[in-house]
Coordinates of C-alpha atoms in Angstrom, one line a residue:
X87 CA -37.6 -27.0 -29.5
X88 CA -34.2 -25.6 -28.5
X89 CA -34.2 -22.3 -26.6
X90 CA -33.6 -19.2 -28.7
X91 CA -30.0 -18.1 -28.6
X92 CA -29.3 -15.0 -26.5
X93 CA -29.2 -11.8 -28.5
X94 CA -26.6 -9.1 -28.7
X95 CA -29.2 -6.8 -27.1
X96 CA -29.3 -9.1 -24.1
X97 CA -25.5 -9.0 -23.9
X98 CA -25.5 -5.2 -24.0
X99 CA -28.1 -5.1 -21.3
X100 CA -26.0 -7.4 -19.1
X101 CA -22.8 -5.3 -19.6
X102 CA -24.7 -2.2 -18.5
X103 CA -26.0 -3.9 -15.3
X104 CA -22.7 -5.4 -14.6
X105 CA -20.9 -2.1 -14.8
X106 CA -23.5 -0.6 -12.5
X107 CA -22.9 -3.5 -10.1
X108 CA -19.1 -2.9 -10.2
X109 CA -19.7 0.8 -9.3
X110 CA -21.7 -0.3 -6.3
X111 CA -19.1 -2.8 -5.3
X112 CA -16.3 -0.2 -5.5
X113 CA -18.3 2.3 -3.4
X114 CA -18.6 -0.4 -0.7
X115 CA -14.8 -0.6 -0.7
X116 CA -14.2 3.1 -0.4
X117 CA -12.1 4.1 2.7
X118 CA -15.0 6.0 4.1
X119 CA -17.5 3.2 3.7
X120 CA -18.6 1.4 6.9
X121 CA -18.4 -2.3 7.2
X122 CA -21.5 -4.3 6.6
X123 CA -22.0 -6.1 10.0
X124 CA -24.5 -8.5 8.2
X125 CA -21.8 -10.0 6.1
X126 CA -20.1 -12.8 8.1
X127 CA -16.4 -13.1 7.6
X128 CA -15.1 -16.2 5.7
X129 CA -13.4 -18.9 7.9
X130 CA -10.1 -17.7 6.5
X131 CA -10.4 -14.4 4.7
X132 CA -7.0 -14.6 2.9
X133 CA -7.6 -18.1 1.6
X134 CA -11.1 -17.0 0.4
X135 CA -9.5 -14.0 -1.4
X136 CA -6.9 -16.1 -3.0
X137 CA -9.4 -18.7 -4.2
X138 CA -11.8 -16.1 -5.7
X139 CA -8.8 -14.3 -7.3
X140 CA -7.5 -17.4 -9.0
X141 CA -11.0 -18.2 -10.2
X142 CA -11.5 -14.6 -11.6
X143 CA -8.2 -14.8 -13.5
X144 CA -9.3 -18.2 -15.0
X145 CA -12.7 -16.8 -16.1
X146 CA -11.1 -13.7 -17.5
X147 CA -8.8 -15.8 -19.7
X148 CA -11.7 -17.8 -21.0
X149 CA -13.7 -14.7 -21.7
X150 CA -10.8 -13.1 -23.5
X151 CA -10.7 -16.2 -25.8
X152 CA -14.4 -15.9 -26.5
X153 CA -14.0 -12.2 -27.5
X154 CA -11.0 -12.8 -29.7
X155 CA -12.4 -15.9 -31.5
X156 CA -15.1 -15.4 -34.1
X157 CA -18.0 -15.6 -34.3
X158 CA -19.1 -13.6 -31.2
X159 CA -21.3 -15.8 -29.2
X160 CA -23.5 -13.7 -26.8
X161 CA -24.9 -16.7 -24.9
X162 CA -21.5 -18.0 -23.9
X163 CA -20.3 -14.5 -23.0
X164 CA -23.4 -13.8 -21.0
X165 CA -23.0 -17.1 -19.0
X166 CA -19.3 -16.3 -18.3
X167 CA -20.1 -12.7 -17.1
X168 CA -22.9 -14.0 -14.9
X169 CA -20.6 -16.7 -13.4
X170 CA -18.1 -14.0 -12.6
X171 CA -20.5 -11.6 -11.0
X172 CA -22.2 -14.2 -8.8
X173 CA -19.0 -16.1 -8.0
X174 CA -15.5 -14.6 -7.6
X175 CA -16.5 -10.9 -7.6
X176 CA -19.2 -11.4 -4.9
X177 CA -16.7 -13.5 -2.9
X178 CA -13.9 -10.9 -3.2
X179 CA -16.1 -8.1 -2.0
X180 CA -17.6 -10.1 0.7
X181 CA -14.2 -11.1 2.1
X182 CA -12.9 -7.5 1.8
X183 CA -15.7 -5.8 3.6
X184 CA -16.6 -8.3 6.4
X185 CA -15.1 -7.6 9.8
X186 CA -12.7 -10.5 10.4
X187 CA -9.2 -11.4 11.5
X188 CA -7.3 -9.2 9.0
X189 CA -7.0 -6.1 11.1
X190 CA -7.3 -2.6 10.0
X191 CA -4.0 -2.3 8.0
X192 CA -4.4 -5.5 6.0
X193 CA -8.1 -4.9 5.4
X194 CA -7.4 -1.5 4.1
X195 CA -4.7 -2.9 1.7
X196 CA -7.1 -5.7 0.6
X197 CA -9.8 -3.1 -0.2
X198 CA -7.4 -1.1 -2.2
X199 CA -6.3 -4.1 -4.3
X200 CA -9.8 -5.5 -4.7
X201 CA -11.1 -2.1 -5.9
X202 CA -8.2 -2.1 -8.4
X203 CA -9.2 -5.5 -9.6
X204 CA -12.9 -4.5 -9.9
X205 CA -11.8 -1.5 -12.1
X206 CA -9.7 -3.7 -14.3
X207 CA -12.6 -6.2 -14.7
X208 CA -14.8 -3.3 -15.6
X209 CA -12.4 -2.5 -18.5
X210 CA -12.9 -6.0 -19.7
X211 CA -16.7 -5.7 -19.6
X212 CA -16.2 -2.4 -21.5
X213 CA -14.5 -4.2 -24.2
X214 CA -17.4 -6.7 -24.3
X215 CA -19.9 -3.8 -24.7
X216 CA -17.9 -2.2 -27.5
X217 CA -17.5 -5.4 -29.5
X218 CA -21.3 -6.2 -29.0
X219 CA -22.3 -2.7 -30.0
X220 CA -20.3 -2.9 -33.3
X221 CA -21.6 -6.3 -34.1
X222 CA -25.2 -5.1 -33.3
X223 CA -24.7 -2.1 -35.6
X224 CA -23.7 -4.5 -38.4
X225 CA -26.7 -6.6 -37.8
X226 CA -29.0 -3.6 -37.9
X227 CA -27.4 -2.5 -41.1
X228 CA -28.3 -6.0 -42.5
X229 CA -31.9 -5.8 -41.6
X230 CA -31.8 -7.1 -38.1
X231 CA -29.4 -10.0 -38.6
X232 CA -26.1 -11.2 -39.8
X233 CA -27.9 -12.3 -43.0
X234 CA -26.9 -11.7 -46.6
X235 CA -23.8 -13.8 -46.1
X236 CA -22.2 -11.3 -43.9
X237 CA -19.6 -13.2 -42.0
X238 CA -18.3 -12.3 -38.5
X239 CA -14.7 -11.7 -39.2
X240 CA -14.0 -11.1 -35.5
X241 CA -12.5 -8.1 -33.7
X242 CA -10.5 -5.4 -35.4
X243 CA -6.8 -5.2 -34.7
X244 CA -7.5 -2.1 -32.4
X245 CA -10.2 -4.2 -30.5
X246 CA -8.0 -7.1 -30.2
X247 CA -5.2 -5.1 -28.6
X248 CA -7.7 -3.5 -26.2
X249 CA -9.0 -6.9 -25.1
X250 CA -5.4 -8.2 -24.6
X251 CA -4.4 -5.1 -22.7
X252 CA -7.5 -5.2 -20.5
X253 CA -7.0 -8.9 -19.8
X254 CA -3.3 -8.3 -18.9
X255 CA -4.3 -5.7 -16.4
X256 CA -6.7 -8.1 -14.7
X257 CA -4.0 -10.7 -14.6
X258 CA -1.6 -8.2 -13.0
X259 CA -4.1 -7.2 -10.4
X260 CA -4.9 -10.8 -9.7
X261 CA -1.2 -11.6 -9.3
X262 CA -0.8 -8.7 -6.9
X263 CA -3.7 -9.8 -4.7
X264 CA -2.6 -13.4 -4.6
X265 CA 0.9 -12.2 -3.6
X266 CA -0.6 -10.2 -0.8
X267 CA -2.6 -13.2 0.4
X268 CA 0.5 -15.5 0.2
X269 CA 2.6 -13.0 2.2
X270 CA -0.2 -12.7 4.8
X271 CA -0.3 -10.0 7.5
X272 CA 3.4 -10.4 8.4
X273 CA 4.4 -9.9 4.7
X274 CA 2.4 -6.6 4.5
X275 CA 3.7 -5.2 7.8
X276 CA 7.3 -6.0 6.9
X277 CA 7.0 -4.3 3.6
X278 CA 5.4 -1.2 5.1
X279 CA 8.0 -1.0 7.9
X280 CA 10.8 -1.2 5.4
X281 CA 9.3 1.6 3.4
X282 CA 8.9 3.8 6.5
X283 CA 12.5 3.0 7.6
X284 CA 13.8 4.1 4.2
X285 CA 11.9 7.4 4.6
X286 CA 13.3 7.8 8.0
X287 CA 16.9 7.2 7.0
X288 CA 16.6 9.5 3.9
X289 CA 15.4 12.3 6.2
X290 CA 18.2 11.6 8.6
X291 CA 20.8 11.7 5.7
X292 CA 19.3 15.0 4.5
X293 CA 19.6 16.6 8.0
X294 CA 23.3 15.2 8.3
X295 CA 24.2 16.8 4.9
X296 CA 22.5 20.0 5.8
X297 CA 24.5 20.3 9.0
X298 CA 27.7 19.4 7.1
X299 CA 27.2 22.4 4.9
X300 CA 28.3 24.6 7.7
X301 CA 31.9 23.4 7.6
X302 CA 31.9 23.7 3.8
X303 CA 30.7 27.3 4.0
X304 CA 33.3 28.1 6.5
X305 CA 36.0 27.0 4.1
X306 CA 34.5 29.1 1.3
X307 CA 34.5 32.4 3.3
X308 CA 37.6 33.5 1.5
X309 CA 35.4 35.2 -1.2
X310 CA 35.9 32.5 -3.8
X311 CA 32.3 31.5 -3.9
X312 CA 32.1 32.0 -7.7
X313 CA 30.2 34.3 -10.0
X314 CA 26.9 33.9 -8.2
X315 CA 28.3 33.5 -4.6
X316 CA 26.7 36.6 -3.1
X317 CA 23.4 35.7 -4.6
X318 CA 23.5 32.2 -3.2
X319 CA 24.3 33.5 0.2
X320 CA 21.4 36.0 0.0
X321 CA 18.8 33.3 -1.0
X322 CA 20.2 30.6 1.3
X323 CA 20.5 32.7 4.4
X324 CA 17.0 32.2 5.6
X325 CA 17.5 28.6 6.6
X326 CA 21.3 28.2 6.7
X327 CA 22.9 26.9 9.9
X328 CA 25.6 29.5 10.7
X329 CA 28.7 28.9 12.7
X330 CA 27.3 31.0 15.5
X331 CA 24.4 28.6 15.9
X332 CA 26.5 26.2 18.1
X333 CA 23.6 25.2 20.4
X334 CA 21.4 24.3 17.4
X335 CA 24.3 22.4 15.8
X336 CA 24.6 20.3 19.0
X337 CA 20.9 19.5 18.9
X338 CA 21.2 18.5 15.2
X339 CA 24.2 16.2 15.9
X340 CA 22.3 14.6 18.8
X341 CA 19.2 14.2 16.6
X342 CA 21.2 12.5 13.8
X343 CA 22.8 10.0 16.3
X344 CA 19.5 9.2 18.0
X345 CA 17.6 8.8 14.7
X346 CA 20.2 6.5 13.4
X347 CA 19.6 4.3 16.5
X348 CA 15.9 4.5 15.7
X349 CA 16.7 3.0 12.3
X350 CA 18.5 0.2 14.0
X351 CA 15.4 -0.4 16.2
X352 CA 13.3 -0.6 13.0
X353 CA 15.5 -3.5 11.8
X354 CA 15.2 -5.4 15.0
X355 CA 11.4 -4.9 15.1
X356 CA 11.2 -6.1 11.5
X357 CA 13.3 -9.2 12.2
X358 CA 12.1 -10.2 15.7
X359 CA 8.6 -9.0 15.8
X360 CA 6.9 -8.3 12.4
X361 CA 8.4 -11.3 10.5
X362 CA 7.3 -13.5 13.5
X363 CA 3.7 -12.3 13.7
X364 CA 1.6 -15.4 13.9
X365 CA -0.2 -16.5 10.7
X366 CA -3.0 -17.9 12.9
X367 CA -3.9 -15.8 15.9
X368 CA -4.6 -17.6 19.2
X369 CA -8.0 -17.4 20.7
X370 CA -8.4 -14.6 23.2
X371 CA -8.8 -17.1 26.0
X372 CA -5.5 -18.6 25.1
X373 CA -3.5 -15.4 25.5
X374 CA -1.6 -14.7 28.6
X375 CA -3.5 -13.0 31.4
X376 CA -3.3 -9.2 31.0
X377 CA -1.7 -9.7 27.5
X378 CA -3.1 -7.8 24.7
X379 CA -4.6 -9.4 21.6
X380 CA -1.7 -9.7 19.1
X381 CA -3.6 -7.9 16.4
X382 CA -4.3 -4.9 18.6
X383 CA -0.7 -4.8 19.7
X384 CA 0.5 -5.0 16.0
X385 CA -1.7 -2.2 14.9
X386 CA -0.4 0.0 17.8
X387 CA 3.1 -0.8 16.8
X388 CA 2.5 0.1 13.2
X389 CA 1.2 3.4 14.2
X390 CA 4.4 4.2 16.0
X391 CA 6.5 2.9 13.1
X392 CA 4.6 5.0 10.6
X393 CA 4.3 8.2 12.8
X394 CA 8.1 8.5 13.6
X395 CA 9.1 9.3 9.9
X396 CA 6.3 11.9 9.7
X397 CA 7.5 13.5 13.0
X398 CA 11.1 13.6 11.6
X399 CA 9.7 15.7 8.8
X400 CA 8.4 18.2 11.4
X401 CA 11.8 18.0 13.2
X402 CA 13.6 18.8 10.0
X403 CA 11.3 21.7 9.4
X404 CA 12.2 23.1 12.8
X405 CA 15.9 22.9 12.0
X406 CA 15.5 24.6 8.6
X407 CA 13.5 27.4 10.5
X408 CA 16.5 27.6 12.9
X409 CA 13.9 27.0 15.7
X410 CA 16.0 25.3 18.5
X411 CA 13.1 25.0 21.0
X412 CA 10.8 23.4 18.5
X413 CA 13.6 21.0 17.2
X414 CA 14.2 19.9 20.8
X415 CA 10.4 19.3 21.3
X416 CA 10.1 17.3 18.1
X417 CA 13.3 15.3 18.9
X418 CA 11.8 14.5 22.4
X419 CA 8.6 13.3 20.8
X420 CA 10.4 11.1 18.3
X421 CA 12.4 9.5 21.1
X422 CA 9.3 8.9 23.2
X423 CA 7.6 7.2 20.3
X424 CA 10.6 5.1 19.5
X425 CA 10.9 3.9 23.2
X426 CA 7.2 3.3 23.3
X427 CA 7.5 1.1 20.2
X428 CA 10.3 -1.0 21.7
X429 CA 8.4 -1.2 25.1
X430 CA 5.1 -2.3 23.4
X431 CA 6.5 -5.5 22.0
X432 CA 9.2 -6.2 24.6
X433 CA 7.7 -9.6 25.0
X434 CA 6.8 -11.8 22.0
X435 CA 3.4 -12.3 20.6
X436 CA 2.5 -14.9 23.2
X437 CA 3.6 -12.7 26.1
X438 CA 7.0 -14.4 26.7
X439 CA 10.5 -13.0 26.9
X440 CA 13.0 -13.8 24.2
X441 CA 16.1 -12.4 22.5
X442 CA 14.4 -9.1 21.6
X443 CA 13.4 -8.5 25.3
X444 CA 17.1 -8.4 26.4
X445 CA 18.3 -6.6 23.2
X446 CA 15.5 -3.8 23.6
X447 CA 16.7 -3.1 27.2
X448 CA 20.3 -2.7 26.0
X449 CA 19.1 -0.5 23.1
X450 CA 17.1 1.8 25.3
X451 CA 20.1 2.2 27.7
X452 CA 22.4 3.2 24.8
X453 CA 19.6 5.3 23.3
X454 CA 19.2 7.4 26.5
X455 CA 23.0 7.9 26.7
X456 CA 23.2 9.5 23.3

């Protein structure tokens, strides 16, 4: 005798437990969550993540077709959701939380993207629950079954659009995670460094324009400031660089020149160090004597690259407050951080000298002369 087909009630129960499981998974990926030392890292975390992501996208496509094609088949849908929970979802979370070779920056980004993917998959499961609930209601209205010739006409147009939209979000999240895996650690740190360099250069440009306002204001001192000239002077005086602030203006000009050179350093670091970060790290024993682990060095470098634009914001605040001493202090701090970044990776990832080694020495000499 063939087994009794799975019921809509069983499907509804499964969607409920699956959503609870997803909530648990997402909590384990929160920034404050501690890594589970009992979870061994996969042999290659990025390859494992990519494989699980591709499988999840395939399962989601199949599930979407099951939802959109009448009649609704609880047994097939239950099997598909179970396959996803025990397969790609468990694999994604395991690869994301296990301490492996990814490093803090990459692992943090992986957790963010896996959490996003879990949320998108939860929306698909939510669509399943709503379709099953509506179908269950119809069955109940027909005396506990789809009898009396009541044909399952499939999802409504609104339900259809909801399924398609939820599926599309899962696909997008999957594509983003696959792209992250394909780019590897080098791809991520290059993207982050380029973003922080843009922030740095935007801040430098704002400082430059703020300093140039002094000359424009001097030209406008003939009283032709317009109908609201006096009011503009009154409201802008608190943080306006006056022509009498010659010493502060010199510090500003020096800051702009030095920070532009820091921007050049970022370009060199991106080209010669971040883009060349090894896809496969050498074993600790294979590294040069006294040479740091490349991942440790990379994470120290990224802290410098991230912190300098943040410090430039503090430098700008000092200028806007017309605080010369604080501006000098913050400029010195930015310069020290930039030189530390160049010095940290003066040798390549294997501990050998290369083109960047000689270039960084020349850069520091020119930087000190500014």
